[in-house]
Coordinates of C-alpha atoms in Angstrom, one line a residue:
X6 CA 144.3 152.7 122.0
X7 CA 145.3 153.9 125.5
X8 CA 141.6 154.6 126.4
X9 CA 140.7 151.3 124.8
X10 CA 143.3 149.3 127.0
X11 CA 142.1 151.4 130.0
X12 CA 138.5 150.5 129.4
X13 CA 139.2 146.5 129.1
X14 CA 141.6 146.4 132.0
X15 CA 139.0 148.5 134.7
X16 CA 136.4 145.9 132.8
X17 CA 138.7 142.9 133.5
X18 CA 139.2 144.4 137.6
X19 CA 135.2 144.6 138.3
X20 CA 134.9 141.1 137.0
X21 CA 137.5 140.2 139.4
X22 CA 136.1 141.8 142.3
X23 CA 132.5 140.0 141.2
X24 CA 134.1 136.8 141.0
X25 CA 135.5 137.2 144.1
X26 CA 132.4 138.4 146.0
X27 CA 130.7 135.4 144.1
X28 CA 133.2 132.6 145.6
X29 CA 132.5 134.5 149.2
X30 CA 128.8 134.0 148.9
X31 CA 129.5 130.0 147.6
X32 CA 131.3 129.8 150.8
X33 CA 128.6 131.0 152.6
X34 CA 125.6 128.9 151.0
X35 CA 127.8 125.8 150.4
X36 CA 127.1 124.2 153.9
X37 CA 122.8 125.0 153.4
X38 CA 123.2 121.4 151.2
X39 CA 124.9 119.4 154.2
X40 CA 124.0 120.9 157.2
X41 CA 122.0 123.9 159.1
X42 CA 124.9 126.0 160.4
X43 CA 125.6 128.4 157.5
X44 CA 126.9 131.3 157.5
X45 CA 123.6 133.0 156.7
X46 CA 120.6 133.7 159.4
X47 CA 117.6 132.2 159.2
X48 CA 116.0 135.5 157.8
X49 CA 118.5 136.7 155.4
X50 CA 119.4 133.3 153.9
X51 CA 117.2 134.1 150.6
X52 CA 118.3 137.0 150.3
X53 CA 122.0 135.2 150.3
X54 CA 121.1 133.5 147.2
X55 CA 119.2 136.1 145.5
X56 CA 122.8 138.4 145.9
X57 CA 124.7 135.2 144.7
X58 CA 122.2 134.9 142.1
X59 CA 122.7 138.1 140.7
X60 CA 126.2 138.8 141.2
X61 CA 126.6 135.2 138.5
X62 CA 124.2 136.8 136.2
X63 CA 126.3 140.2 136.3
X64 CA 129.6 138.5 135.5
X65 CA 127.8 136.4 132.9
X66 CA 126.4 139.5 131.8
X67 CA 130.5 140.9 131.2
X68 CA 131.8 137.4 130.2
X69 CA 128.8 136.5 127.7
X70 CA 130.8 133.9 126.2
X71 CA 131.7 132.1 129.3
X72 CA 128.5 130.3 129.6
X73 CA 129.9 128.6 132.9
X74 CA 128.3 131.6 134.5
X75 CA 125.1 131.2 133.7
X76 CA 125.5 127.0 134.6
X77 CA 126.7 127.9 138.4
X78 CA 123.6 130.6 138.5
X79 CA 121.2 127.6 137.6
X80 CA 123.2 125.0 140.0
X81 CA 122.8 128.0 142.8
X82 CA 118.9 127.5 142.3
X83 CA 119.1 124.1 142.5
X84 CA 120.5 124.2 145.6
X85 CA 118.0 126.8 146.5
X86 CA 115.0 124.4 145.7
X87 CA 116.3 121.2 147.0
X88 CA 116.1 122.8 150.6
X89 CA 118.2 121.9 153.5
X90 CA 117.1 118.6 153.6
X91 CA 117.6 118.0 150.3
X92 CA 114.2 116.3 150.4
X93 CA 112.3 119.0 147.8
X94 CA 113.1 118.7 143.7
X95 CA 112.7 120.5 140.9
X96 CA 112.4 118.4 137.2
X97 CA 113.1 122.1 135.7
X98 CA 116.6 121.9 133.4
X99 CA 119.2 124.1 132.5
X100 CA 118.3 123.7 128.9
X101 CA 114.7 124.4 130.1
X102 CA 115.7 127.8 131.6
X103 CA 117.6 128.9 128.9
X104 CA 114.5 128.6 126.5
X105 CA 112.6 130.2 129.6
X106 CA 115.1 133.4 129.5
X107 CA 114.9 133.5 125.5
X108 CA 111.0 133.4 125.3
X109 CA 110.8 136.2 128.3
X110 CA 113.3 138.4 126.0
X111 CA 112.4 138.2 123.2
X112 CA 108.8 138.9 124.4
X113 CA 109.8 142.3 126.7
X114 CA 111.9 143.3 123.8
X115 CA 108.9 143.4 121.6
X116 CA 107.2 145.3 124.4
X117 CA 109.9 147.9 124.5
X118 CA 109.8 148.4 120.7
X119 CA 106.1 148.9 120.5
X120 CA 106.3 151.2 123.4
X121 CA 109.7 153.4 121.3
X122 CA 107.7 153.2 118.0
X123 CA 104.4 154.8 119.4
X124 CA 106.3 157.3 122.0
X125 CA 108.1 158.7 118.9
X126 CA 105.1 159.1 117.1
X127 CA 104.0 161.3 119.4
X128 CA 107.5 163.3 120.0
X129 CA 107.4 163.4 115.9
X130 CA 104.2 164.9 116.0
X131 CA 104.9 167.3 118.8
X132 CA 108.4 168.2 117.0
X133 CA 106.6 169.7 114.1
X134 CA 105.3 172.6 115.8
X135 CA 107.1 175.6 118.3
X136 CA 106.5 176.6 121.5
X137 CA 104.7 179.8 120.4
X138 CA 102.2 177.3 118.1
X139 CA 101.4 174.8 121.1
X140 CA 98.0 175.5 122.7
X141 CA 96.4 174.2 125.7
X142 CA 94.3 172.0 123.3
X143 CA 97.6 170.3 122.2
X144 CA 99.1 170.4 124.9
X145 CA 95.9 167.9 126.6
X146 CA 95.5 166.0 123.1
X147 CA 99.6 165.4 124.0
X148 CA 98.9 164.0 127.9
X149 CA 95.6 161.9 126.6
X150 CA 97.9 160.1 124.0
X151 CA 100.9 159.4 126.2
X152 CA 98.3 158.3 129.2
X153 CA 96.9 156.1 126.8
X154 CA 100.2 154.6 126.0
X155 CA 101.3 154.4 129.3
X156 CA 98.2 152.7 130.5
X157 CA 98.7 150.5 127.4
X158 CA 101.7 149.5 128.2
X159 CA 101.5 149.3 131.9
X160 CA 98.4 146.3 131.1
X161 CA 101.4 144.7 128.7
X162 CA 103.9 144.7 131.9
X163 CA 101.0 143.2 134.3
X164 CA 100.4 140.5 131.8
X165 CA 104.1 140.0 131.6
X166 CA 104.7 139.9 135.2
X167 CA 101.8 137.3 135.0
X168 CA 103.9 134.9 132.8
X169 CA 106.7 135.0 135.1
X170 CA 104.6 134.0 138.0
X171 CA 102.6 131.5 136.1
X172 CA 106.3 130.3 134.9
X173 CA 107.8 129.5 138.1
X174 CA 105.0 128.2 139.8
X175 CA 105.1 125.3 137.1
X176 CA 109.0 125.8 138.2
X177 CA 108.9 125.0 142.0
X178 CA 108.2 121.4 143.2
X179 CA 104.3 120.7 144.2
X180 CA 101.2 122.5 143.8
X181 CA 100.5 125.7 145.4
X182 CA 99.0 124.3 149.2
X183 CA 95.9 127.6 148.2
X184 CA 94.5 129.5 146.2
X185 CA 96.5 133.0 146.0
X186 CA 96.5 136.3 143.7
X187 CA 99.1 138.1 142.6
X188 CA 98.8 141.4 143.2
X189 CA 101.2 144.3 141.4
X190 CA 102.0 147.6 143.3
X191 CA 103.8 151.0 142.2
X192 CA 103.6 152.1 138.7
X193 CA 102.1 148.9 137.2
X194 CA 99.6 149.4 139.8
X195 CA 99.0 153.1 138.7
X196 CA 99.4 152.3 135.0
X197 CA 102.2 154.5 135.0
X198 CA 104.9 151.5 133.8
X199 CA 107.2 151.6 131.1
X200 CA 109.5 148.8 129.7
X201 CA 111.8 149.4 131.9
X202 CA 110.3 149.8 135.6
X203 CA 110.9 147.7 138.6
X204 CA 108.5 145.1 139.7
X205 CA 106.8 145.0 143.1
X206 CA 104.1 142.7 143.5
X207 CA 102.6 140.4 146.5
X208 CA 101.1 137.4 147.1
X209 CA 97.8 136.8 149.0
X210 CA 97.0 133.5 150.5
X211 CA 93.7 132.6 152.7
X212 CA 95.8 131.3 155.4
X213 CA 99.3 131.6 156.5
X214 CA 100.3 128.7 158.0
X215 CA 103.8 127.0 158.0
X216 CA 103.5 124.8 155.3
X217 CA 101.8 128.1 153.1
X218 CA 104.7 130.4 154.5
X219 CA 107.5 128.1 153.1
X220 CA 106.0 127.3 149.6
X221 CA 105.3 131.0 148.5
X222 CA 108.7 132.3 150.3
X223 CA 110.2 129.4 148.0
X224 CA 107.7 130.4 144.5
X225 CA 108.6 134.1 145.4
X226 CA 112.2 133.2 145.3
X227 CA 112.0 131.7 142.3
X228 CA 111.0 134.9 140.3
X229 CA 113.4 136.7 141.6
X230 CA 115.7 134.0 139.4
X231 CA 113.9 134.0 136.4
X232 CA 113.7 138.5 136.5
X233 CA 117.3 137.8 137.4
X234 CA 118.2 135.5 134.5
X235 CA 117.0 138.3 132.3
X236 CA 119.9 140.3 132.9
X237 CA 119.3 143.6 133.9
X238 CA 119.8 143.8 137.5
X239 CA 122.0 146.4 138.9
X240 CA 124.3 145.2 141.7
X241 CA 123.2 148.1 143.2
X242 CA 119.4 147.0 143.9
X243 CA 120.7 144.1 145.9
X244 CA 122.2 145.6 149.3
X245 CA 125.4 143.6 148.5
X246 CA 127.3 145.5 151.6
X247 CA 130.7 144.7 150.3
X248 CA 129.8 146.9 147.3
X249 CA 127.5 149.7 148.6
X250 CA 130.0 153.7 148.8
X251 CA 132.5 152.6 146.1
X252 CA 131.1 150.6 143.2
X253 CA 129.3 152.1 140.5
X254 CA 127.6 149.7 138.4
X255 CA 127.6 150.9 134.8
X256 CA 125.5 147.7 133.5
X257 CA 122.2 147.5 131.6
X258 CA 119.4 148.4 134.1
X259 CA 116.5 147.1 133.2
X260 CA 113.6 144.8 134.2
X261 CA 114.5 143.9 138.0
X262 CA 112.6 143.8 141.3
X263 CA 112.4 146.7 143.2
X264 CA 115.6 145.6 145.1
X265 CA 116.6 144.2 148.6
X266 CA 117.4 147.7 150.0
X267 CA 115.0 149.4 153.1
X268 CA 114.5 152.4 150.4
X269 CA 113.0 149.7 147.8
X270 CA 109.0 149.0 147.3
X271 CA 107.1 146.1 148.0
X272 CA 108.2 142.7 146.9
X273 CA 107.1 139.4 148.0
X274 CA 109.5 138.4 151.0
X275 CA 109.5 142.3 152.3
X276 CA 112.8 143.9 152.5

């Protein structure tokens, strides 16, 4: 009962210390919808809301009754899309986004139980013999299969990564200003992806030009909410400075991009 009480109460502290780092990032983004001088630069104002962002999702993610969370997450990219000016809108709803979520997890969990069922298939199969009885013609019939899965599955994430671009393109005010491609990196790239991996991917454009610049930064933006919204960022991934030598973020990781950090992989704003 001790450990149990223990547990809750160090539960109950790290959602204080989230809510608090939340209220300091409100405080810094607040003044974006009235005026230019935030607290943020220029260059590390997304990057502000993407860590606001998240840090919502992680204490919705503790407090899953406490739906409030997940409200001021969605009124954070509101804020987000409505610019500085106010002048840009986005007709997408709460109520919209919550179906959004559902339909993305309910689709990677089917992923991730296609990809356990035909794994352990193959562990099964492997299980049933010793060491002494594996040869080297098991042992390449083994690496074929699990390629094949892998590569299977990796095709699955790319198409899945698709969705979530196609997604918040219809998301973000206006039509793309050109023709782009998405293009993934890392493991999807290799076909080495599981369920689980992080996301880096890029945009192309024909030409960069202001007006180009600003839409993509804005689209790219916007899946980092919807990956967020999913729920398995770890704080970690985010370069939240106030957390980074002391906080050790025990929460699902899962589906996330590659992370704000200078060690992380490619993602569409750079890092």
């Amino acid at each position: 009962m001790i450990a149990e009480v223990s547990c809750e109460a160090t539960k109950d502290l790290i959602t204080l210390v989230l809510c608090i780092l939340v209220l300091s990032r409100w405080r810094q983004l607040t003044p974006f919808s009235t005026t230019n001088n935030h607290q943020c630069s220029s260059n590390s104002l997304l990057y502000c809301f993407s860590q606001a962002h998240t840090l919502y999702n992680a204490v919705f993610v503790r407090k899953p009754n406490e739906e409030n969370w997940a409200e001021k997450a969605f009124q954070l990219q509101q804020m987000y899309w409505s610019g500085e000016d106010n002048s840009a809108t986005s007709t997408f709803s709460y109520e919209e986004q919550k179906q959004l979520t559902l339909e993305l997890k309910t689709q990677l969990q089917s992923i991730r139980d296609r990809f356990r069922t035909e794994t352990k298939q193959v562990d099964t199969l492997v299980c049933q013999f010793g060491e002494e009885d594996i040869n080297d013609h098991m042992r390449e019939e083994f690496y074929e299969r699990m390629e094949g899965i892998s590569l299977k599955c990796s095709g699955e994430m790319r198409k899945f990564a698709g969705k979530i671009i196609q997604k918040s393109v219809g998301i973000v005010s206006g039509q793309p200003p050109s023709d782009f491609s998405a293009v993934v990196l890392g493991s999807l790239a290799r076909g080495e992806a599981t369920p689980f991996s992080d996301l880096e991917y890029l945009f192309l454009v024909k030409e960069k030009t202001p007006d180009v610049s600003g839409y993509y930064v804005k689209l790219a933006v916007t899946t980092y909410f919807v990956i967020g919204n999913l729920g398995e960022t770890k704080l970690s991934y985010m370069a939240i400075k106030e957390l980074q030598n002391w906080f050790d973020d025990r929460a699902k990781n899962g589906l996330k991009i590659d992370g704000l950090t200078k060690e992380a992989g490619t993602i569409p704003t750079g890092n």
